[in-house]
PDB file of C-alpha atoms in Angstrom:
ATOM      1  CA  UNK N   1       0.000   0.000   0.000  1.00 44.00           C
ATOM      2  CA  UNK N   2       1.510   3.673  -0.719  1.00 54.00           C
ATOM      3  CA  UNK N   3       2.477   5.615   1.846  1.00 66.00           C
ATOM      4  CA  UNK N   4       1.456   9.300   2.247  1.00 72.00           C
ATOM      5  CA  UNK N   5       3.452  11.791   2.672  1.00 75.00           C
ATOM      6  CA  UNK N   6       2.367  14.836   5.048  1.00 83.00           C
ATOM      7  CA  UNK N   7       4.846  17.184   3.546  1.00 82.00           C
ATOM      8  CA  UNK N   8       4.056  16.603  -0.191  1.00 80.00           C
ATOM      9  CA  UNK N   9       0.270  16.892   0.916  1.00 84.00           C
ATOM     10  CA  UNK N  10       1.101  20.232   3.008  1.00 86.00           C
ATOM     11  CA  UNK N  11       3.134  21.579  -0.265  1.00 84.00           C
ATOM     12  CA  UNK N  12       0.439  21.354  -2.428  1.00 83.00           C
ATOM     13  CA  UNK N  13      -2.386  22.679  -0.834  1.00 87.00           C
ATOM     14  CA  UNK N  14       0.062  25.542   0.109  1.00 88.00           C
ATOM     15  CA  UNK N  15       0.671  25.986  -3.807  1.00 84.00           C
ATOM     16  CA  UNK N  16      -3.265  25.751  -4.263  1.00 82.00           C
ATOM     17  CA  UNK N  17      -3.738  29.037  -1.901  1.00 85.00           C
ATOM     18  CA  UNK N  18      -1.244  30.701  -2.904  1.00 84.00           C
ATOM     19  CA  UNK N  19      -2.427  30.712  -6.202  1.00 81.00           C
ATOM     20  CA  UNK N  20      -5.800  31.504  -5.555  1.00 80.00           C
ATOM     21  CA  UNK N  21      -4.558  34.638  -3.715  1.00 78.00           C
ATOM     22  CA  UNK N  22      -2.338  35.713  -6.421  1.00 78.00           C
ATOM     23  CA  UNK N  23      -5.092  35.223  -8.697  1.00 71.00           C
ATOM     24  CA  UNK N  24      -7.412  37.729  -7.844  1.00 69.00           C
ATOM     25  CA  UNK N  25      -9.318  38.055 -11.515  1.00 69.00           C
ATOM     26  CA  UNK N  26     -10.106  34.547 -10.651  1.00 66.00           C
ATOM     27  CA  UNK N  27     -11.406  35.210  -7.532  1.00 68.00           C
ATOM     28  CA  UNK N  28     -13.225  37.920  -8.689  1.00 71.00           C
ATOM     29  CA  UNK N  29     -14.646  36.047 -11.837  1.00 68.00           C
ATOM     30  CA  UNK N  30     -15.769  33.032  -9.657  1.00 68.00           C
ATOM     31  CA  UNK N  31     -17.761  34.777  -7.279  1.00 73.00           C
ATOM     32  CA  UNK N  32     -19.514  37.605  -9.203  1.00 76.00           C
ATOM     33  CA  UNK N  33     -21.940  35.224 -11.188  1.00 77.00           C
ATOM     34  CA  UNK N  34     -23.114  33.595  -7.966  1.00 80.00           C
ATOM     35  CA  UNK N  35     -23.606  36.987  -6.607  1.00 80.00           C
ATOM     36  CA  UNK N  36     -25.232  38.200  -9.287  1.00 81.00           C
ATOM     37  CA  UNK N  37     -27.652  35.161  -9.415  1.00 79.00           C
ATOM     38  CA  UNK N  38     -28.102  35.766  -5.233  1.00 82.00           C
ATOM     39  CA  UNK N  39     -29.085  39.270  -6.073  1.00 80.00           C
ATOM     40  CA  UNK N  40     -31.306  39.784  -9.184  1.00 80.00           C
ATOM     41  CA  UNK N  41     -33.001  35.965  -8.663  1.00 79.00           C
ATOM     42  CA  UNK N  42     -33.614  37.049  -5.009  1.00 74.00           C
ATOM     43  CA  UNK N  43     -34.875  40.458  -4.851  1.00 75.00           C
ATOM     44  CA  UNK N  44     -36.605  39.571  -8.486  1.00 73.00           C
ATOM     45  CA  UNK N  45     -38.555  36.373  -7.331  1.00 70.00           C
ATOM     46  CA  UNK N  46     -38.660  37.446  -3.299  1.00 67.00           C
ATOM     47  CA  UNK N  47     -42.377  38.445  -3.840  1.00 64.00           C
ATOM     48  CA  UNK N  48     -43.484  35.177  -5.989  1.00 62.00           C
ATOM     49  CA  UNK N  49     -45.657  32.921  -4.224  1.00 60.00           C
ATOM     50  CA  UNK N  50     -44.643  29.323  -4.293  1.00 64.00           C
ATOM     51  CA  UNK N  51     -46.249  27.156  -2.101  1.00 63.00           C
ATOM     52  CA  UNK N  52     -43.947  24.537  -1.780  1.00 68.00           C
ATOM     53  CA  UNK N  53     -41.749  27.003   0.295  1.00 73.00           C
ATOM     54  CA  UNK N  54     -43.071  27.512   3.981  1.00 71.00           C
ATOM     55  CA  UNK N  55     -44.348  31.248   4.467  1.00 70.00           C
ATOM     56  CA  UNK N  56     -42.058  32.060   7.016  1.00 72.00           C
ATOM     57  CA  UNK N  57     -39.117  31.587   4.708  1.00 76.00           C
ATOM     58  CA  UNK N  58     -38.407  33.912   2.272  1.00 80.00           C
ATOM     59  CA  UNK N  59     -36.786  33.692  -1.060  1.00 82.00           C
ATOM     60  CA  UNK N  60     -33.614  34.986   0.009  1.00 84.00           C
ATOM     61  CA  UNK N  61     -32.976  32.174   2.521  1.00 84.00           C
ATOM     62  CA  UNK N  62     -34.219  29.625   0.501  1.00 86.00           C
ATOM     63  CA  UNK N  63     -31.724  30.203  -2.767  1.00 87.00           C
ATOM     64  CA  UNK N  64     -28.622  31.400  -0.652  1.00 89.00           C
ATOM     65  CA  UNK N  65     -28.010  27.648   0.215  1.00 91.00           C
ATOM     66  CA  UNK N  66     -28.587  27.063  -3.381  1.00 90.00           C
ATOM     67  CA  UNK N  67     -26.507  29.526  -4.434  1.00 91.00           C
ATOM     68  CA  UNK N  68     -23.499  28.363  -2.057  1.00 92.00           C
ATOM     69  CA  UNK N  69     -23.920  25.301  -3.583  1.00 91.00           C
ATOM     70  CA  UNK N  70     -23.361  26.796  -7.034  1.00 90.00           C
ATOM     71  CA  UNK N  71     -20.552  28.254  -5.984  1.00 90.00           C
ATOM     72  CA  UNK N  72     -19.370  25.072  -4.504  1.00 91.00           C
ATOM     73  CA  UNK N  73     -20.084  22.806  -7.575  1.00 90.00           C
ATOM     74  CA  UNK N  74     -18.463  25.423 -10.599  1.00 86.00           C
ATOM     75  CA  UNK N  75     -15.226  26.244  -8.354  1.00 84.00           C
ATOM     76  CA  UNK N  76     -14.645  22.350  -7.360  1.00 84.00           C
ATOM     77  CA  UNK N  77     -15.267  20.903 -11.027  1.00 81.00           C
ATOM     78  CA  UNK N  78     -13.072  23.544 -12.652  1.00 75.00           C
ATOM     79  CA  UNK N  79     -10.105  22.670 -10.201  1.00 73.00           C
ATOM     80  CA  UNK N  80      -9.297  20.242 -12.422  1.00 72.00           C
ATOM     81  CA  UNK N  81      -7.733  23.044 -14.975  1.00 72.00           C
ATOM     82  CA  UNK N  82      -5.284  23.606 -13.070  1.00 74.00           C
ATOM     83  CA  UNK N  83      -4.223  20.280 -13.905  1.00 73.00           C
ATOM     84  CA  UNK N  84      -4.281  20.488 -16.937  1.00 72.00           C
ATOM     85  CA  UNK N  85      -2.356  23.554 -17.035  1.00 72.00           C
ATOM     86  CA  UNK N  86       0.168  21.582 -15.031  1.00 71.00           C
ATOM     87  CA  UNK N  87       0.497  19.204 -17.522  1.00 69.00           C
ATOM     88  CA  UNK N  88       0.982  21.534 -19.895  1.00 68.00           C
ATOM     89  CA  UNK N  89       3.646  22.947 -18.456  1.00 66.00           C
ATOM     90  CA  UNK N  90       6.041  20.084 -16.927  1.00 65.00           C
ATOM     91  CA  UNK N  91       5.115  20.766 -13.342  1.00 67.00           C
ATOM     92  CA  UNK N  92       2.518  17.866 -13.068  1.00 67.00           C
ATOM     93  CA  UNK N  93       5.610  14.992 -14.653  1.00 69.00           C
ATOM     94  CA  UNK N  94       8.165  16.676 -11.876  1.00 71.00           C
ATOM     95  CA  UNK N  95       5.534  15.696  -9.018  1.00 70.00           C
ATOM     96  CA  UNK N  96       4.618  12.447 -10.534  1.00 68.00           C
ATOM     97  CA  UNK N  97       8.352  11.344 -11.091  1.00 67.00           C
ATOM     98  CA  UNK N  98       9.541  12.193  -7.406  1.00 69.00           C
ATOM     99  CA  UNK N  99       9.729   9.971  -4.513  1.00 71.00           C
ATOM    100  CA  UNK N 100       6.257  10.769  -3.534  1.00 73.00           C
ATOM    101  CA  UNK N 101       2.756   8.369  -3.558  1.00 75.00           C
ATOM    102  CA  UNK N 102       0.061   9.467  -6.615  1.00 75.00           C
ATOM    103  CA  UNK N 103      -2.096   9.233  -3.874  1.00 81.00           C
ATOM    104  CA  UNK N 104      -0.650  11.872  -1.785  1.00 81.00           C
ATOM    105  CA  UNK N 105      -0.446  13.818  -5.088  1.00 81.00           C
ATOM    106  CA  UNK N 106      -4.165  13.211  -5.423  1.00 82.00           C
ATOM    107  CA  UNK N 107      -4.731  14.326  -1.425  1.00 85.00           C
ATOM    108  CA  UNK N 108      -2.832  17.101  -1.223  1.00 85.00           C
ATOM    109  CA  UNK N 109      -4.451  18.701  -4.555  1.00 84.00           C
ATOM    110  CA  UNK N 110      -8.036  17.946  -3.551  1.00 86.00           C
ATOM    111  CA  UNK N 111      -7.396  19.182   0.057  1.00 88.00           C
ATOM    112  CA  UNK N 112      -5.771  23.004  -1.879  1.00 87.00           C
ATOM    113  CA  UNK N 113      -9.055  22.671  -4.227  1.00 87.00           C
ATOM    114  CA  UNK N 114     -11.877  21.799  -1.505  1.00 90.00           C
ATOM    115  CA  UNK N 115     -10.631  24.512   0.559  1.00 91.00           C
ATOM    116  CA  UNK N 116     -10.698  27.268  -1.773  1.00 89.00           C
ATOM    117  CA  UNK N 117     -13.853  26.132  -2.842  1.00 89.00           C
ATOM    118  CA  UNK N 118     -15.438  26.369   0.413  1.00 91.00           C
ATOM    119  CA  UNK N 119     -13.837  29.662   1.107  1.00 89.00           C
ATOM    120  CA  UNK N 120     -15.460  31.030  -1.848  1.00 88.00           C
ATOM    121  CA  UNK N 121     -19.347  29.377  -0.233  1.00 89.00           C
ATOM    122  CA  UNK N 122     -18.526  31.053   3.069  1.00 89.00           C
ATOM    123  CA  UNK N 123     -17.727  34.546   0.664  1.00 87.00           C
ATOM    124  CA  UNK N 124     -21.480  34.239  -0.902  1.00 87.00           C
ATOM    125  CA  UNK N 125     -22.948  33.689   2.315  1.00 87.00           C
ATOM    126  CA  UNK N 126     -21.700  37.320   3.925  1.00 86.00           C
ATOM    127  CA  UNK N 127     -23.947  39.073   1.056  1.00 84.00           C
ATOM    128  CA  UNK N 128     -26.721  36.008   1.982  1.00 84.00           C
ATOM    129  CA  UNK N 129     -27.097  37.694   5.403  1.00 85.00           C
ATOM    130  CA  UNK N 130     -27.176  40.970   4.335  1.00 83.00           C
ATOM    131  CA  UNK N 131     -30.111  40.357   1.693  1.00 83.00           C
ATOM    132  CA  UNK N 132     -31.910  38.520   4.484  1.00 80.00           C
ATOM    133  CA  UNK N 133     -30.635  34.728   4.669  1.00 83.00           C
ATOM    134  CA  UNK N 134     -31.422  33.918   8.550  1.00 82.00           C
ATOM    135  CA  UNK N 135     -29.235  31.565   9.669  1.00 84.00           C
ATOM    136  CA  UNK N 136     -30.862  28.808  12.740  1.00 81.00           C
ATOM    137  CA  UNK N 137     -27.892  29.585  14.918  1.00 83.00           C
ATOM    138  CA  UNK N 138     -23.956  28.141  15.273  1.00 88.00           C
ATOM    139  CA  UNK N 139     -24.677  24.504  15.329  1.00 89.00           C
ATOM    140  CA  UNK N 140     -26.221  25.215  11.650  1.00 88.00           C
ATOM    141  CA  UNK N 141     -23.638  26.542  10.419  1.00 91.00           C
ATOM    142  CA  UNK N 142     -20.965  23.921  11.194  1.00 93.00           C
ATOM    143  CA  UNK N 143     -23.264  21.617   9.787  1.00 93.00           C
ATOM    144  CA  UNK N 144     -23.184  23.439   6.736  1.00 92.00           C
ATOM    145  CA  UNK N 145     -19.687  23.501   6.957  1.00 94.00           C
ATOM    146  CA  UNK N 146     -19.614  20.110   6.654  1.00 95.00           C
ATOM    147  CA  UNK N 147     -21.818  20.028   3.757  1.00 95.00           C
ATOM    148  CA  UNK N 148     -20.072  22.397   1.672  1.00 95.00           C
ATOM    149  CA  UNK N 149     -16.568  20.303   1.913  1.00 95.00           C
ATOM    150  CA  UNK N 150     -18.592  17.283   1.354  1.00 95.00           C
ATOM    151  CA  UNK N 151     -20.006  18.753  -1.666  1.00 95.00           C
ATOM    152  CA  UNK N 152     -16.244  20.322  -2.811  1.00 93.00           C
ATOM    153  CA  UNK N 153     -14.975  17.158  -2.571  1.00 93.00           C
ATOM    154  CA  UNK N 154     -17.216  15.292  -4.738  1.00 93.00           C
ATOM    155  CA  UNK N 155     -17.244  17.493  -7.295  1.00 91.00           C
ATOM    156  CA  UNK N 156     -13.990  18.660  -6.870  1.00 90.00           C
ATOM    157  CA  UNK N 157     -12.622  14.622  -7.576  1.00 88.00           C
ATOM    158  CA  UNK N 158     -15.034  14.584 -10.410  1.00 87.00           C
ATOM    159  CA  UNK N 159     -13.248  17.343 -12.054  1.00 84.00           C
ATOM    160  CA  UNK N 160      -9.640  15.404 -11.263  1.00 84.00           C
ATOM    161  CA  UNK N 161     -11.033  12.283 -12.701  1.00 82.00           C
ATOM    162  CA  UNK N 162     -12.066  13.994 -15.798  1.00 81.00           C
ATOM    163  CA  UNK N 163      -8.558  15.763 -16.376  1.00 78.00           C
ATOM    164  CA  UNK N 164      -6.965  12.750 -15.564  1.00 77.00           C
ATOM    165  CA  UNK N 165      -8.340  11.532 -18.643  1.00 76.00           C
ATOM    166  CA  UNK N 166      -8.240  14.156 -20.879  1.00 73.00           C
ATOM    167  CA  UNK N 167      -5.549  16.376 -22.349  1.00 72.00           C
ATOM    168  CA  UNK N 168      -7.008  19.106 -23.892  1.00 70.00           C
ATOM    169  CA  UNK N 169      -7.984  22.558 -22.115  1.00 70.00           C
ATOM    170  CA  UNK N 170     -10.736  23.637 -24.173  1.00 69.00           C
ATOM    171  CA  UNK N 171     -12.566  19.943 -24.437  1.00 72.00           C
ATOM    172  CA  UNK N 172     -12.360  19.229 -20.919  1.00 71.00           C
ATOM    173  CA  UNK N 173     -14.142  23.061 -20.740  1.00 72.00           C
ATOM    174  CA  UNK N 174     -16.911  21.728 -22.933  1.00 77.00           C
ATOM    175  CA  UNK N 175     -17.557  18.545 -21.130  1.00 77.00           C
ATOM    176  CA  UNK N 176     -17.565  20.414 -17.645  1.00 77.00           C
ATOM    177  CA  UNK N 177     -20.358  22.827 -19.089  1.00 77.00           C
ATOM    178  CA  UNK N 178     -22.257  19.810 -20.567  1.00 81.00           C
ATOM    179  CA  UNK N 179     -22.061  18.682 -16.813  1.00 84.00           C
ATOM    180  CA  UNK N 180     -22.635  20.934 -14.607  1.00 86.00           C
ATOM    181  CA  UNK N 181     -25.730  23.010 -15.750  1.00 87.00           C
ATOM    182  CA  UNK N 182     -27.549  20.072 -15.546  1.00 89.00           C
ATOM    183  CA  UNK N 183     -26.753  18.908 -12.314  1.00 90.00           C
ATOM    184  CA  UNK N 184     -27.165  22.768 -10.961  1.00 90.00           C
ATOM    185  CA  UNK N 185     -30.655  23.165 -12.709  1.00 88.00           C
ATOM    186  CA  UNK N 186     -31.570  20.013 -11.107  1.00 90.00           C
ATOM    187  CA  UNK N 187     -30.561  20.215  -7.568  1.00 89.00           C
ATOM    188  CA  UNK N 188     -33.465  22.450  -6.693  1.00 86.00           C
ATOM    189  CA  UNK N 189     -30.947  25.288  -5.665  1.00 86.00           C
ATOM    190  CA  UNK N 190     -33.299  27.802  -7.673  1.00 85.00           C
ATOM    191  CA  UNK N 191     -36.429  26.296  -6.925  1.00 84.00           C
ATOM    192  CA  UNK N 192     -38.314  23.257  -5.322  1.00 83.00           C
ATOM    193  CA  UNK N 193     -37.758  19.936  -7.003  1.00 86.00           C
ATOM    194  CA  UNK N 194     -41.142  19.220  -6.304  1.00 82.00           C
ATOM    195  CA  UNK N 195     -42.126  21.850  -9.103  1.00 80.00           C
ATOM    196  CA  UNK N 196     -40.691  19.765 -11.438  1.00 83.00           C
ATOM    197  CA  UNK N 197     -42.221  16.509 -13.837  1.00 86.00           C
ATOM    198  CA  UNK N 198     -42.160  13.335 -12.312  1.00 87.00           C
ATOM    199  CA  UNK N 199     -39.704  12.007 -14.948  1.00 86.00           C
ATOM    200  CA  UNK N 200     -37.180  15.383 -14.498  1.00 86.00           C
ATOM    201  CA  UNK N 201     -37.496  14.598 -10.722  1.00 88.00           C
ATOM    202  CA  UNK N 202     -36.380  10.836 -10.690  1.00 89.00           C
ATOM    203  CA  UNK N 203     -33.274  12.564 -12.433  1.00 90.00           C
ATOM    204  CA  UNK N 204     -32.750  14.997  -9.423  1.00 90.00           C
ATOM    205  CA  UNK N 205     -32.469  12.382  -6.530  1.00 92.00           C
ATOM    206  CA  UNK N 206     -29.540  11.026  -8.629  1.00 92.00           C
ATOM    207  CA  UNK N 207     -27.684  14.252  -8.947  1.00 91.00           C
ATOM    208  CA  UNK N 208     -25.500  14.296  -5.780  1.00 93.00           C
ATOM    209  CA  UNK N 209     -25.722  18.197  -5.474  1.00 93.00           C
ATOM    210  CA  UNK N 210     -29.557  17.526  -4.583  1.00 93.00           C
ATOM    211  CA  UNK N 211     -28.746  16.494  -1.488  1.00 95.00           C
ATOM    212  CA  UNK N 212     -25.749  18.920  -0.540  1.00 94.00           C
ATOM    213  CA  UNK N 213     -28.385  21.655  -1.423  1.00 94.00           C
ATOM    214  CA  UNK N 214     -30.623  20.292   0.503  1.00 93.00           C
ATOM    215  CA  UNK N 215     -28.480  19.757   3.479  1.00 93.00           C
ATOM    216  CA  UNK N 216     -27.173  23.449   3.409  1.00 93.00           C
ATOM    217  CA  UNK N 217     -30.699  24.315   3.284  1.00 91.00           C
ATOM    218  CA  UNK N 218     -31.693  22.151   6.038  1.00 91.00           C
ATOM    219  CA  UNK N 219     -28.995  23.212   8.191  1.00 93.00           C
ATOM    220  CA  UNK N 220     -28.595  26.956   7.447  1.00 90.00           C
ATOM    221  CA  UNK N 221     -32.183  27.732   7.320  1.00 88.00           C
ATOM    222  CA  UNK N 222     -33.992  24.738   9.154  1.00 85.00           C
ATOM    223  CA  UNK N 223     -35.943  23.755   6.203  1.00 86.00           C
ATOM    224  CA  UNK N 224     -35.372  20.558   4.061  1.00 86.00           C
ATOM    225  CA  UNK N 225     -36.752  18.319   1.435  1.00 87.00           C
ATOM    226  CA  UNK N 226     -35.098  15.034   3.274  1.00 90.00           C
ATOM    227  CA  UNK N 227     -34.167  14.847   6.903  1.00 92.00           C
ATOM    228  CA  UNK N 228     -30.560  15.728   7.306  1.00 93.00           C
ATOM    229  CA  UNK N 229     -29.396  12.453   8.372  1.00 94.00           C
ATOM    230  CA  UNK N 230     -29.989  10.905   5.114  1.00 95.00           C
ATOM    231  CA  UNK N 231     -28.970  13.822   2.889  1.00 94.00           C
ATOM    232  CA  UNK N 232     -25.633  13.549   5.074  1.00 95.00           C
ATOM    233  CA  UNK N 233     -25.483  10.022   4.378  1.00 96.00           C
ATOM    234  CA  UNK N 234     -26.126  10.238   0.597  1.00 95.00           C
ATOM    235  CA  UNK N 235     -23.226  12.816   0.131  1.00 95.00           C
ATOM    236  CA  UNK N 236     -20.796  11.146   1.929  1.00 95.00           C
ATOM    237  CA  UNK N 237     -21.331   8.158  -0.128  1.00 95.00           C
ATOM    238  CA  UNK N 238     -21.472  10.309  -3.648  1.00 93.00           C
ATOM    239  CA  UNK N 239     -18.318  11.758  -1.668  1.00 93.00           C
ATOM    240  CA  UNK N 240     -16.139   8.232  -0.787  1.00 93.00           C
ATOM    241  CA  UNK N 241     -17.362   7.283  -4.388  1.00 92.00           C
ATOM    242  CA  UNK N 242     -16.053   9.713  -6.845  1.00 90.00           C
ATOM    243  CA  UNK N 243     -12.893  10.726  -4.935  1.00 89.00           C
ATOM    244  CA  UNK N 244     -11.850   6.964  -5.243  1.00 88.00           C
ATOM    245  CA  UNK N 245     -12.925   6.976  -8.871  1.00 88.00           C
ATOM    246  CA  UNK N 246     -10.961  10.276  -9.462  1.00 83.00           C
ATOM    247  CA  UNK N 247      -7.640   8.732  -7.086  1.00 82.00           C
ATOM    248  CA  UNK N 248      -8.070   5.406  -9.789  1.00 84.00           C
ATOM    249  CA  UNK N 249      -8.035   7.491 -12.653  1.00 81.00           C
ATOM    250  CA  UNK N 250      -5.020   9.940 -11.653  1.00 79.00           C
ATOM    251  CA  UNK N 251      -3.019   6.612 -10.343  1.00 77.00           C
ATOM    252  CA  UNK N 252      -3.410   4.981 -13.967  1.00 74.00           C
ATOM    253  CA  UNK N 253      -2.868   8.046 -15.750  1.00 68.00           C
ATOM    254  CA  UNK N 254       0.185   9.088 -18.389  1.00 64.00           C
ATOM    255  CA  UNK N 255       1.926  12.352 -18.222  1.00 56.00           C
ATOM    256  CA  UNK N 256       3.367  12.883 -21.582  1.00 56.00           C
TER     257      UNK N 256
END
């Protein structure tokens, strides 16, 4: 079995932050479309009536969590760019031929990834609470911490699993598109799932951001389509699932 190592792990999630500081057009251009969406959808929409949404919860608070989850889902799948970029430039063949396990390789970049992914969430949810998101209290909140690097992680190994496999830049953009709308449009995060057909719900309670969604909205704003425990559950098995599918893919892979 391959051992990790702490330090490689350590040095690149350091390399991941430090990157998304220096990178401050990709800060900015990650979090203004989720900001945008919190703002126009939720003052827009805070005065339609939906009935599937409990009257003393308004708009606001329900598509912050949804919104956060965006966030979470776009950030975490696009990680894998950077290796591709990496790749493209020698520095991903330099890690893979040193004395250090693919699997600490694979650690260490999801770890840089989930975190700046989350860090971006907990950025959207400061203009949340000043639109009107009302949080349940603390023990919320770290719950919803836990969903949002539950929900980084997943997506953000999906993303790793895809570049592992895939060489070019702009194609690996394409497929990420193809995947991601989809999954966003269907997780509820803009609006109930039970609005939807029957046959464009079965599809939602296989999308794994369902259930992260879900989750944040349970545990930020105490109101949820499943009970907690099992949209917990669910993620962390979407969760074990694709970040062992994305460590398989990245173990087997070629640098060229």
């Amino acid at each position: 079995m391959a051992r990790m190592n702490i330090y490689a792990i350590y040095s690149l999630w350091l390399r991941e932050m430090i990157r998304f500081f220096r990178l401050k057009s990709r800060v900015f251009g990650s979090l203004a479309p989720p900001f945008f969406f919190l703002a126009f959808l939720g003052y827009g929409f805070r005065s339609a009536a939906m009935s599937e949404i409990p009257q003393e919860v308004n708009y606001i608070s329900f598509l912050a969590p949804g919104i956060i989850g965006m966030t979470l889902l776009f950030s975490s799948t696009f990680g894998g760019l950077s290796m591709l970029w990496d790749r493209e430039f020698g520095f991903l063949r330099e890690i893979m031929v040193a004395p250090v396990s693919r699997i600490s390789i694979v650690i260490g970049r999801t770890a840089g990834g989930v975190t700046t992914a989350v860090m971006q969430g907990l950025i959207i949810l400061i203009p949340g609470i000043a639109m009107g998101l009302k949080i349940s209290g603390l023990g919320g909140f770290l719950l919803s911490l836990v969903f949002m690097v539950l929900i980084a992680t997943t997506f953000n190994s999906l993303g790793l699993a895809f570049a592992s496999r895939m060489k070019d830049m702009s194609g690996f953009s394409l497929i990420m598109n193809f995947m991601v709308f989809p999954l966003f449009l269907l997780s509820g995060a803009l609006f109930p799932i039970s609005n939807l057909p029957v046959w464009l719900r079965s599809l939602s309670y296989i999308d794994p951001l369902t259930y992260g969604v879900d989750g944040l909205r349970g545990s930020l704003v105490g109101v949820s389509t499943f009970p907690l425990a099992f949209d917990l559950a669910v993620l962390a098995i979407c969760c074990a699932g694709a970040l062992g599918l994305g460590a398989y893919l990245f173990e087997i892979s070629d640098v060229e």
